[in-house]
Coordinates of C-alpha atoms in Angstrom, one line a residue:
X1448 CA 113.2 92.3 100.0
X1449 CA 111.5 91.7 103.4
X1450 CA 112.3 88.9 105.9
X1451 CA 109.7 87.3 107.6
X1452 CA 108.7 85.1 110.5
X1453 CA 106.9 81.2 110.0
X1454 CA 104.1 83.1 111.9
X1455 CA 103.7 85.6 108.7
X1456 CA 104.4 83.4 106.2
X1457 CA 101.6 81.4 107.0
X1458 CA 99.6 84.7 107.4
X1459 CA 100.9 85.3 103.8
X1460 CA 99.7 82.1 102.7
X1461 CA 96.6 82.4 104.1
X1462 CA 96.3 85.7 101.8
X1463 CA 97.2 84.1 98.9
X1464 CA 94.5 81.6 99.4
X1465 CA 92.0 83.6 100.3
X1466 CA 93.0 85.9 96.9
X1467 CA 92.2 83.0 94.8
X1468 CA 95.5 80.6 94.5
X1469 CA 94.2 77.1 96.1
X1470 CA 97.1 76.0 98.9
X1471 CA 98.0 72.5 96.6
X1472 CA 98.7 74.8 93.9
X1473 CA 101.1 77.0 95.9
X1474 CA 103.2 73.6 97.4
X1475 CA 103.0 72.4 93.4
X1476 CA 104.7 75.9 92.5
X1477 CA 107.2 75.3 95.3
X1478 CA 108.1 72.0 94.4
X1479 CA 108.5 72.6 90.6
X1480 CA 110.5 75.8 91.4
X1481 CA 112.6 73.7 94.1
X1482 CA 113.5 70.9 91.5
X1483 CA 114.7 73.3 88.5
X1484 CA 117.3 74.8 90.9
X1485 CA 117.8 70.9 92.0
X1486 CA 118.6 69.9 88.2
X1487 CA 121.2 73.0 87.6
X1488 CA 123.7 70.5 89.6
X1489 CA 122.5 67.1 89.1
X1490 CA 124.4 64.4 86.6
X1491 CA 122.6 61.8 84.1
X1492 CA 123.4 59.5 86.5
X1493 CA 122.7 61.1 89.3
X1494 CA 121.3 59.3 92.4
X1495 CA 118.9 61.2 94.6
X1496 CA 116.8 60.6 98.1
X1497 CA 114.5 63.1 99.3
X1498 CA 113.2 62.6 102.6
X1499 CA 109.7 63.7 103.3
X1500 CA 108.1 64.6 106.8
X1501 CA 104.1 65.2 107.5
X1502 CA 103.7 68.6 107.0
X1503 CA 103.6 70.4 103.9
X1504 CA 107.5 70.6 103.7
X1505 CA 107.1 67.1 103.0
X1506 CA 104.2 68.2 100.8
X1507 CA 106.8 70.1 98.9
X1508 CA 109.4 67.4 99.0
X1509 CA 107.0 65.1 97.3
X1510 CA 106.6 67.5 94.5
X1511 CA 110.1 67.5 93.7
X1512 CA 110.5 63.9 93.8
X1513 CA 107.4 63.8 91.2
X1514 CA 109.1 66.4 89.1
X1515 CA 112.5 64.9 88.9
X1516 CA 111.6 61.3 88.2
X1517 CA 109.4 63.2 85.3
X1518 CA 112.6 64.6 83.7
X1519 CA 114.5 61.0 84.1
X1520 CA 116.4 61.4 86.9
X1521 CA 117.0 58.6 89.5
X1522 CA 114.9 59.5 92.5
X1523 CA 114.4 57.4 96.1
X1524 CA 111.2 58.8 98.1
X1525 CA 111.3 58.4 101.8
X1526 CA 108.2 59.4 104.2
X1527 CA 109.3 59.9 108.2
X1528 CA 105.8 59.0 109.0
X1529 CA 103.0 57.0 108.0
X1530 CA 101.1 58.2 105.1
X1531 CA 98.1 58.6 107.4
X1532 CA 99.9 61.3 109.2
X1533 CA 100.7 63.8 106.5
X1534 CA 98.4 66.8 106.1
X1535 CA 95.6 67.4 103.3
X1536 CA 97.9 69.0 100.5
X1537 CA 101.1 66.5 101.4
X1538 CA 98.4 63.4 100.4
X1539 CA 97.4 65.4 97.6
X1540 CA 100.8 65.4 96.4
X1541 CA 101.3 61.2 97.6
X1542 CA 98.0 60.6 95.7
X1543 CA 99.6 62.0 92.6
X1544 CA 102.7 60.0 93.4
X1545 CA 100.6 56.6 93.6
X1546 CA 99.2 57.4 89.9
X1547 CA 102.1 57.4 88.1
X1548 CA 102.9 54.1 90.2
X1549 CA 106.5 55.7 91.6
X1550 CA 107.6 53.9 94.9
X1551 CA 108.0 55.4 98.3
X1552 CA 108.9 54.0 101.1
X1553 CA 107.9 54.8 104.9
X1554 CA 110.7 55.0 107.5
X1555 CA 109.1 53.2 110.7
X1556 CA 111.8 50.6 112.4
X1557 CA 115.3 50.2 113.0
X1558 CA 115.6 48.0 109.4
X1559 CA 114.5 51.2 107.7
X1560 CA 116.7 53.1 109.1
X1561 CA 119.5 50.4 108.0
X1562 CA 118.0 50.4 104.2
X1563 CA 118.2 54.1 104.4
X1564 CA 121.8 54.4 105.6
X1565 CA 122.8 51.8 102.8
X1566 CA 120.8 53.9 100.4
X1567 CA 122.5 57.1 101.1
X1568 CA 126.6 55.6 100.7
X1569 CA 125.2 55.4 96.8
X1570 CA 122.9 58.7 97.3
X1571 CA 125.1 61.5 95.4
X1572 CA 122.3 64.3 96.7
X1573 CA 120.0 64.2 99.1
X1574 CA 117.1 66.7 100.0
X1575 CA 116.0 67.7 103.5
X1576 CA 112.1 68.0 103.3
X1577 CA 111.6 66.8 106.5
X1578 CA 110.4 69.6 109.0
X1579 CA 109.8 73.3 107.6
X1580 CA 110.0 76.5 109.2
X1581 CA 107.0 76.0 112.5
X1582 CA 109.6 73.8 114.4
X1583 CA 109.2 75.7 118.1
X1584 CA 110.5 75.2 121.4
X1585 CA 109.5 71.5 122.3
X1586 CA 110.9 67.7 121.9
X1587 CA 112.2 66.4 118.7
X1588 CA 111.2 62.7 118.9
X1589 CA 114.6 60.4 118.8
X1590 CA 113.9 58.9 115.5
X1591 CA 114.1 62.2 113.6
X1592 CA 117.7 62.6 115.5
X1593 CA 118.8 59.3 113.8
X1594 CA 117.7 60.1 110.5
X1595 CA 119.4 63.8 111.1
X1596 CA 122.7 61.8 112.2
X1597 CA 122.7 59.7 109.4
X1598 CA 122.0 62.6 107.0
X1599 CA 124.8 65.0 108.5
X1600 CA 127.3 61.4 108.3
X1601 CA 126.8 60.8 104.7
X1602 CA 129.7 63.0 103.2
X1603 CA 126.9 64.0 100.4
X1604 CA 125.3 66.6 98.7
X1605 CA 122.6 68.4 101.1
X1606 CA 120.2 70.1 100.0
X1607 CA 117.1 71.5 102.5
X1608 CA 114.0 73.3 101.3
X1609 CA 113.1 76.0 102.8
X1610 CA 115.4 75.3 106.0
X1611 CA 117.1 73.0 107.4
X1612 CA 115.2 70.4 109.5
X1613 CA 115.8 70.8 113.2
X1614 CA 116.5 74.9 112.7
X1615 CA 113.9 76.7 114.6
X1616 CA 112.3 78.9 111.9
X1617 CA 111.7 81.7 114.4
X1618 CA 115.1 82.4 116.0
X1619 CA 117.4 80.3 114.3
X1620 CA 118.7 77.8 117.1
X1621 CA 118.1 73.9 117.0
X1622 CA 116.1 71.7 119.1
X1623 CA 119.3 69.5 120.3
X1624 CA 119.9 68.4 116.8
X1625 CA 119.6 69.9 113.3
X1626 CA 120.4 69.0 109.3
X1627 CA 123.5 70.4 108.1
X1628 CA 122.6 71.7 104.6
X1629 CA 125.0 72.8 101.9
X1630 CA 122.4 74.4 100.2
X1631 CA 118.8 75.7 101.4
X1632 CA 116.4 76.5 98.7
X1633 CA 114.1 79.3 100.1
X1634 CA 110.5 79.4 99.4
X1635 CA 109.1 82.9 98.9
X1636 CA 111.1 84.8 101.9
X1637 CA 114.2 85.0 104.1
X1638 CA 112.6 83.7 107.7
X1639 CA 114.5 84.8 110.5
X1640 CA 115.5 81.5 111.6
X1641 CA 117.6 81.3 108.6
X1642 CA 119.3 84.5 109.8
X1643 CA 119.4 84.5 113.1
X1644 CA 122.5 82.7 114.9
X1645 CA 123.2 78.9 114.0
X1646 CA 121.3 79.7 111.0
X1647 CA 123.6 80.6 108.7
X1648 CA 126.0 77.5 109.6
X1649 CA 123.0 75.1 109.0
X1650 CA 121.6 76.7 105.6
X1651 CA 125.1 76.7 103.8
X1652 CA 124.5 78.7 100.9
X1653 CA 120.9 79.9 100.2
X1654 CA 118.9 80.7 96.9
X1655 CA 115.3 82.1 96.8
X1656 CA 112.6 81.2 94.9
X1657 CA 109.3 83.4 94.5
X1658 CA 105.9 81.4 94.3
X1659 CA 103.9 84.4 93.7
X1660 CA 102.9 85.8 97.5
X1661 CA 103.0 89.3 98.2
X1662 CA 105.1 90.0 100.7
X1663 CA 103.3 93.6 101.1
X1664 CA 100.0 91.2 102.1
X1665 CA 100.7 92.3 105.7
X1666 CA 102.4 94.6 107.8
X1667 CA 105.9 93.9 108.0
X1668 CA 109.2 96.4 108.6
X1669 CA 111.8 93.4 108.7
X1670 CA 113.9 93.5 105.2
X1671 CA 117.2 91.8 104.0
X1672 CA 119.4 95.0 102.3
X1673 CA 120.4 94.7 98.7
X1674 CA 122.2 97.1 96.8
X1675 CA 119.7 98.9 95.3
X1676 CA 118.3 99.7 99.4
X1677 CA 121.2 102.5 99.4
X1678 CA 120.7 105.5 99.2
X1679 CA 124.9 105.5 99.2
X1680 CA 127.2 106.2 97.4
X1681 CA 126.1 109.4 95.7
X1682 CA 127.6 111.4 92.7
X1683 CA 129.9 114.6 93.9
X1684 CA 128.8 117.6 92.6
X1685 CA 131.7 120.2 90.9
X1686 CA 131.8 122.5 92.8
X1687 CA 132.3 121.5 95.8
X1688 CA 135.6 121.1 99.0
X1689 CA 136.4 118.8 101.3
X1690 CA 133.9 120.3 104.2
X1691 CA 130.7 119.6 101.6
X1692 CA 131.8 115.5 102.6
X1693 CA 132.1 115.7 105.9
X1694 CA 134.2 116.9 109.2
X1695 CA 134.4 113.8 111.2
X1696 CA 135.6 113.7 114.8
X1697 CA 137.2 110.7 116.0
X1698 CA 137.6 110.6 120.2
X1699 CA 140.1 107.0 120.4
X1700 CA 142.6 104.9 121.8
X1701 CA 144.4 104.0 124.6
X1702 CA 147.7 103.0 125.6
X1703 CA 147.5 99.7 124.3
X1704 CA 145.3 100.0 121.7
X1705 CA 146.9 102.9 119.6
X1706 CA 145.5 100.9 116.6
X1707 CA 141.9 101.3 117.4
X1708 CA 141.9 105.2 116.5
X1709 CA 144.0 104.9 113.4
X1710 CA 141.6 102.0 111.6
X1711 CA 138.6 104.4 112.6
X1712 CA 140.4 107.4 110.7
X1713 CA 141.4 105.2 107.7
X1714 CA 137.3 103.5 107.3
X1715 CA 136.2 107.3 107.6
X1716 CA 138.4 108.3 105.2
X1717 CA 138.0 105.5 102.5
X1718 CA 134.2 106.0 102.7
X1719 CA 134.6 109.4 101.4
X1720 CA 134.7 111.7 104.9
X1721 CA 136.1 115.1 103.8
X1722 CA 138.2 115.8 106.6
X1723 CA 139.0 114.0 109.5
X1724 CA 140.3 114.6 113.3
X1725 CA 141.3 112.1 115.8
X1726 CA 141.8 112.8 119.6
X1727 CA 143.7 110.8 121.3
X1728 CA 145.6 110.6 125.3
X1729 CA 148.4 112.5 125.3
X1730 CA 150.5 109.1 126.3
X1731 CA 150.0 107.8 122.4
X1732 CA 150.4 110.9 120.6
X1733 CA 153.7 110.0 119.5
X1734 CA 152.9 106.3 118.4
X1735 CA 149.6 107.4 116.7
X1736 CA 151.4 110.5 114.5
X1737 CA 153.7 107.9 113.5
X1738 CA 151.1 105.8 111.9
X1739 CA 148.1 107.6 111.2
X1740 CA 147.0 108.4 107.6
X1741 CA 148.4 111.9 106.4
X1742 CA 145.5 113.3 105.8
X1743 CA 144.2 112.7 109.0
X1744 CA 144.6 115.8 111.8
X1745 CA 145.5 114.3 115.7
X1746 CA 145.4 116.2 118.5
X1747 CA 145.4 115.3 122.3
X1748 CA 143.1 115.3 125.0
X1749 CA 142.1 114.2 128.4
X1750 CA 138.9 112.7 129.9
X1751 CA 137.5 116.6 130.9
X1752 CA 137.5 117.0 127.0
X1753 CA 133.6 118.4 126.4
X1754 CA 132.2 119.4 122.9
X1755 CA 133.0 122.8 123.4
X1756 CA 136.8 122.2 123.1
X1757 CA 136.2 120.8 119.6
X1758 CA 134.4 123.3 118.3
X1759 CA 136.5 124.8 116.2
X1760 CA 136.9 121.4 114.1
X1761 CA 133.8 122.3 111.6
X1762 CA 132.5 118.8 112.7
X1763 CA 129.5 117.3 111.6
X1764 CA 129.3 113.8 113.5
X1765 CA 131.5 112.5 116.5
X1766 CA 132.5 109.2 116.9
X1767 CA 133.5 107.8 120.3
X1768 CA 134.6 104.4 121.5
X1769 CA 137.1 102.9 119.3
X1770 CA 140.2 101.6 122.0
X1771 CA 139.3 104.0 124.7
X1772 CA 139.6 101.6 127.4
X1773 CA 137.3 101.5 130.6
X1774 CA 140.3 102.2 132.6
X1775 CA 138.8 105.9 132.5
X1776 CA 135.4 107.4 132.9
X1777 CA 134.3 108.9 129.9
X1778 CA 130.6 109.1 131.1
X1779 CA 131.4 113.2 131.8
X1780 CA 132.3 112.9 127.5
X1781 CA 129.9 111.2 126.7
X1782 CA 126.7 113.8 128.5
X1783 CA 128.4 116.6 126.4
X1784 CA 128.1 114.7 123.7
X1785 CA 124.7 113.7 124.3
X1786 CA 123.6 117.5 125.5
X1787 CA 124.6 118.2 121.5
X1788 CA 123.0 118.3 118.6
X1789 CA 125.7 116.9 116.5
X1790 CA 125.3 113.1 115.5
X1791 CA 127.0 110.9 117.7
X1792 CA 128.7 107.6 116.6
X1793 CA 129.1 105.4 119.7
X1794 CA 131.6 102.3 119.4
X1795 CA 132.9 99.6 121.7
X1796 CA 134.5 101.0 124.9
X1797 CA 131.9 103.7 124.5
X1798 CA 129.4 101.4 124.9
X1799 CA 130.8 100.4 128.0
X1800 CA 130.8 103.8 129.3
X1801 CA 127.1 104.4 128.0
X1802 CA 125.8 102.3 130.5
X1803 CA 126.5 105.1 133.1
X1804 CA 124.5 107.9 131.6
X1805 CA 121.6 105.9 130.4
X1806 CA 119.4 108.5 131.6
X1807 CA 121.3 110.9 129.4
X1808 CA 121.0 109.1 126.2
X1809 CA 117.4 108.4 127.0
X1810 CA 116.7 112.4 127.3
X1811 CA 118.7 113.6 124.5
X1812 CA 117.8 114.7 121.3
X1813 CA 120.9 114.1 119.4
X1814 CA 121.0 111.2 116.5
X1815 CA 122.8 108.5 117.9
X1816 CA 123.9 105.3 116.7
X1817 CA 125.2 102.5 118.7
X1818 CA 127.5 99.7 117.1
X1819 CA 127.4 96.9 120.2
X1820 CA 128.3 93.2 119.5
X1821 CA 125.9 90.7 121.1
X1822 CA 128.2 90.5 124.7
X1823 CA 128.3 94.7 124.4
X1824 CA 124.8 95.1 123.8
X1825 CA 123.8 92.4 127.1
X1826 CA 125.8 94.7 129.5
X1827 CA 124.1 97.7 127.8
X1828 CA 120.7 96.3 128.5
X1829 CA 121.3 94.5 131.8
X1830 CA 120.0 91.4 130.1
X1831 CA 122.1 88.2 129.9
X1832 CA 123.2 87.1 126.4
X1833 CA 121.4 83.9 125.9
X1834 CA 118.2 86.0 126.5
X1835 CA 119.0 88.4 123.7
X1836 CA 119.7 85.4 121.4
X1837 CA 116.6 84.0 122.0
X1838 CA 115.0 86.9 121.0
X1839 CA 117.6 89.3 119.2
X1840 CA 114.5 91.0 117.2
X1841 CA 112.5 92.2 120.3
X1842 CA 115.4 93.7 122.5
X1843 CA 116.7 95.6 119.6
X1844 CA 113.8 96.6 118.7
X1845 CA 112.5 97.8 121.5
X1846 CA 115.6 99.5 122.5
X1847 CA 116.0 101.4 119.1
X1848 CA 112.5 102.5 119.9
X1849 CA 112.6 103.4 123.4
X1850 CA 115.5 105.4 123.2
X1851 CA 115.1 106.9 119.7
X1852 CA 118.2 105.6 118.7
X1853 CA 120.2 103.7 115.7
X1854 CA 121.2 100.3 116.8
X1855 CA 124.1 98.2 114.9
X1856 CA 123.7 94.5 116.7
X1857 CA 126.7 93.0 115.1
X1858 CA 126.7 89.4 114.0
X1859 CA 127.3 87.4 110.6
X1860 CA 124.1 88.8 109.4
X1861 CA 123.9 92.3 111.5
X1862 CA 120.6 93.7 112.4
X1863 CA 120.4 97.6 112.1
X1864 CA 117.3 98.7 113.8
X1865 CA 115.8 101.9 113.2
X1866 CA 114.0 104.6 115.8
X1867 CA 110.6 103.6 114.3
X1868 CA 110.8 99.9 114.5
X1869 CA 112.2 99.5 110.7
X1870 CA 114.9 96.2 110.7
X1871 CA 117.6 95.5 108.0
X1872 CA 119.2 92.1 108.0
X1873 CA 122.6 92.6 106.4
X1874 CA 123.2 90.2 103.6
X1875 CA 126.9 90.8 103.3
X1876 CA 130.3 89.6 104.6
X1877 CA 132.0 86.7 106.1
X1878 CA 133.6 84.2 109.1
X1879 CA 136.9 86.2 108.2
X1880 CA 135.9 89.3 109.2
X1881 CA 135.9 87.7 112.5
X1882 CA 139.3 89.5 112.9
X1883 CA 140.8 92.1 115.4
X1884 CA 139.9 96.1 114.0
X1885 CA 137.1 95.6 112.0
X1886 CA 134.6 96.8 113.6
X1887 CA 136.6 100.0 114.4
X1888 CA 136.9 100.0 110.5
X1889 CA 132.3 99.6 110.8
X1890 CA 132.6 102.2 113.0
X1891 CA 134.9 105.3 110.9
X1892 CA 133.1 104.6 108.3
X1893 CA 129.6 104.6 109.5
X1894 CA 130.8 108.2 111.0
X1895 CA 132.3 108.8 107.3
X1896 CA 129.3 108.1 105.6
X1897 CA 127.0 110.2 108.2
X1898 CA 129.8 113.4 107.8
X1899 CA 128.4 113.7 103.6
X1900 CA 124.8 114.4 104.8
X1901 CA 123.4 111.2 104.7
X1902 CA 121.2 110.5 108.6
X1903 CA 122.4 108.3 110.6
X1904 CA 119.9 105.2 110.0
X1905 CA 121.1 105.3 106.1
X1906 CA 124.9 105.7 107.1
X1907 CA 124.4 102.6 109.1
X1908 CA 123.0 100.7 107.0
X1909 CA 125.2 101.3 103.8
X1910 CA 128.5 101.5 106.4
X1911 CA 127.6 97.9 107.2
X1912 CA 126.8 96.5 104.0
X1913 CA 129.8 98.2 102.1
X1914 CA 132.1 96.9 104.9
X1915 CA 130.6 93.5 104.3
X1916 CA 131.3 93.3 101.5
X1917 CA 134.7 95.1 101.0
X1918 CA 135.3 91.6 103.3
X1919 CA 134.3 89.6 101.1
X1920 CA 135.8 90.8 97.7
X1921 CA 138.8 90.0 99.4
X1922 CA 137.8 86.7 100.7
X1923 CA 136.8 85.7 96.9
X1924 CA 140.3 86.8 95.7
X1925 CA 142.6 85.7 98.9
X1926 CA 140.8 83.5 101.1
X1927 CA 138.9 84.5 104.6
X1928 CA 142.1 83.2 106.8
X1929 CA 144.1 86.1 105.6
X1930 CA 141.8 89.0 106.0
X1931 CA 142.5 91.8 108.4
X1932 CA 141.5 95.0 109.6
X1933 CA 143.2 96.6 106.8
X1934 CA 142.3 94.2 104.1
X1935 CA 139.0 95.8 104.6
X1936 CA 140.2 99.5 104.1
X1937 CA 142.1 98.5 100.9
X1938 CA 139.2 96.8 99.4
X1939 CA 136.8 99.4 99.7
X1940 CA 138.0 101.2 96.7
X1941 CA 136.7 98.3 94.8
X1942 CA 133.4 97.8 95.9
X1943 CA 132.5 101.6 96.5
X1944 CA 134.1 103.1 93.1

């Protein structure tokens, strides 16, 4: 399923019309489509407002009202504008509105506004077809910010179509003020706005509707993973021993953060890694035998540690990063690591230390993933955070590309960006995995994954969306306030059986 910017869906459109499939007939789909997924919750007596703007949002909001009032439900039509304002198709859809003689009413003064806010204390849903997904970067005029107040106060039902009005479609941040939905119907594809950071808070939950556009219409590497994407978990063959799934290397912790090294071991072990070995300072030794996993082999080192002194450990991928601290320079690690051929898993603290041997990691040849949070990823790149934000897509791509490497951007919907441009929005996991040690848990068992022959790109991808959703089987059964580290490990026997 691919994900898509407002500047190719209309592109899309434009296909579609061009193919044959007048654009009235397309907001007529969407409409229709938008008010059977409307009904699945509505009551007999059900009282509903639809607000309509002047683009074909509206157009589509119109077309629901139509729909519903067809089927006998109670329905209160509001336009933001003056009918003279709404484009081509949205009359279309008014004129058809006129001859069937149902009401609408135009929102143009204060006393509006009043009748509107006395409307929507009896209102049980109401449906944001205000502003679709073309909203950019200018001035929302201060009557719309009214009608979004009054909306967001009601204590209703809220239900947007295709996003929320106020979200920019693009990158997913509001223009001072936005529509918090409970539920966004999506017409055709995921846009990015709807993924990208306050997008997920203003869509609530989302359900997609397909009005016949092909998505393959134009050239676009931007998808939204399902199950089916992954090429893991695969079948074990017979005859096989624990080397066939994987010799992982784990180089973690610090005094302090003992922890770090042992959730890393346990998320490459419960993702199937064969045989793993953490290095650790010699100062935590002790605490980290104590603790880790029995199956798990730890040994010490110190920061002149180079990839000829593990050698002998069989390994097939290296992780690095996990607790290290930045207390000590690890870049001398690190250039071995790179100067190697053996995939390299680079988390957290390693991240930090990355940023010294930039030139190294732009020169090597060795498949290497990267697994920086937004804050971890602007110190990387030497570009402030609200930068990236407003353009997550383009700095990881073009750093994925540039230096021919896997990049994790983690976030509630993480981006993994591959060498050749490719983009995979994650559509798994929750606010509770917002917790302390998970994304060492990301990190052991993207490196798990990668140790059973599967490349780096499709270890990342399936690494993220298992751990996702290892969160949120437990958050269905528990709740999200409880969920730790190692509620993650323990529920990925569920969701990867």
């Amino acid at each position: 399923m691919k994900v898509v910017t407002p500047k190719e869906m209309v592109i899309m459109d434009r296909h579609a019309i061009t193919a044959g499939t007048p654009s009235v007939l397309l907001m007529e789909r969407a409409g229709h489509a938008c008010a059977e997924i409307i009904k699945e919750d509505l009551d007999d007596d059900a009282q509903v407002i639809i607000l309509c703007g002047p683009g074909n949002n509206g157009g589509d909001g119109l077309v629901i009202g139509r729909s519903l009032i067809e089927d006998g439900y109670t329905v209160h039509l509001f336009l933001t504008v003056a009918a003279t304002m709404l484009s081509e198709d949205s009359l279309i859809a008014l004129k058809r509105l006129e001859e069937k003689n149902i009401p609408i009413r135009t929102l143009q003064d204060e006393s509006d506004l009043e009748d509107l806010s006395l409307m929507l204390k009896r209102a049980t849903e109401v449906i944001d077809a205000i502003f679709g997904t073309g909203l950019v970067e200018k001035e929302i005029p201060q009557h719309y910010h009214r009608i979004f107040d009054l909306i967001n106060q009601c204590e209703k039902k809220i239900i947007a179509i295709d996003i929320p009005s106020g979200l920019r479609g693009d990158i997913g941040l509001t223009l001072g003020n936005g529509i918090f939905a409970d539920k966004t119907i999506v017409i055709q594809n995921y846009k990015t706005g709807c993924l990208l950071n306050d997008g997920p808070d203003y869509t609530g939950d989302t359900v997609l509707i397909d009005i016949g556009i092909d998505e393959n219409s134009i050239p676009n590497e931007k998808y939204y993973t399902q199950e089916s994407d992954l090429k893991f978990p695969q079948k074990r063959k017979k005859n096989t021993h624990k080397y066939d799934y994987g010799s992982v290397v784990v180089i973690a912790g610090s005094k302090g953060m003992s922890g770090a090294g042992i959730l890393s071991i346990e998320g490459a072990l419960k993702s199937g890694g064969g045989l793993v070995t953490c290095y650790v300072p010699q100062d935590i030794y002790i605490p980290v035998v104590a603790r880790a996993p029995a199956e798990a082999l730890i040994k010490t080192y110190d920061c002149n540690i180079t990839a000829d002194d593990i050698k002998h450990d069989r390994k097939k991928v290296i992780l690095i990063g996990p607790g290290i601290g930045r207390a000590k320079n690890y870049s001398f690690i690190l250039e071995h690591l790179l100067e190697g051929s053996l995939p390299v898993v680079i988390d957290a603290d390693g991240i930090h230390h990355l940023t010294v041997v930039g030139d190294a990691l732009k020169e090597s040849k060795t498949p290497v993933v990267i697994t920086p949070h937004f804050a971890e990823f602007s110190q990387l790149i030497d570009v402030p955070r609200e930068d990236i934000l407003r353009d997550p897509i383009g700095y990881g791509q073009r750093f994925a590309t540039e230096y021919q490497v896997v990049v994790v951007l983690k976030g509630y919907r993480t981006m993994v960006f591959g060498t050749n441009g490719e983009i995979w929005f994650n559509s798994t996991g929750n606010p509770g995995m917002a917790t302390g040690g998970s994304g060492d848990v990301l990190a052991g068992m993207i490196a798990g994954i990668a140790g059973q022959n599967v490349n780096l790109f499709e270890a990342a991808r399936a690494g993220v969306f298992y751990h996702g959703k290892a969160g949120d089987y437990y958050a269905s059964r528990f709740g999200q306030s409880t969920l730790t580290a190692h509620s993650i490990i323990e529920s990925l026997k569920y969701v990867l059986k």
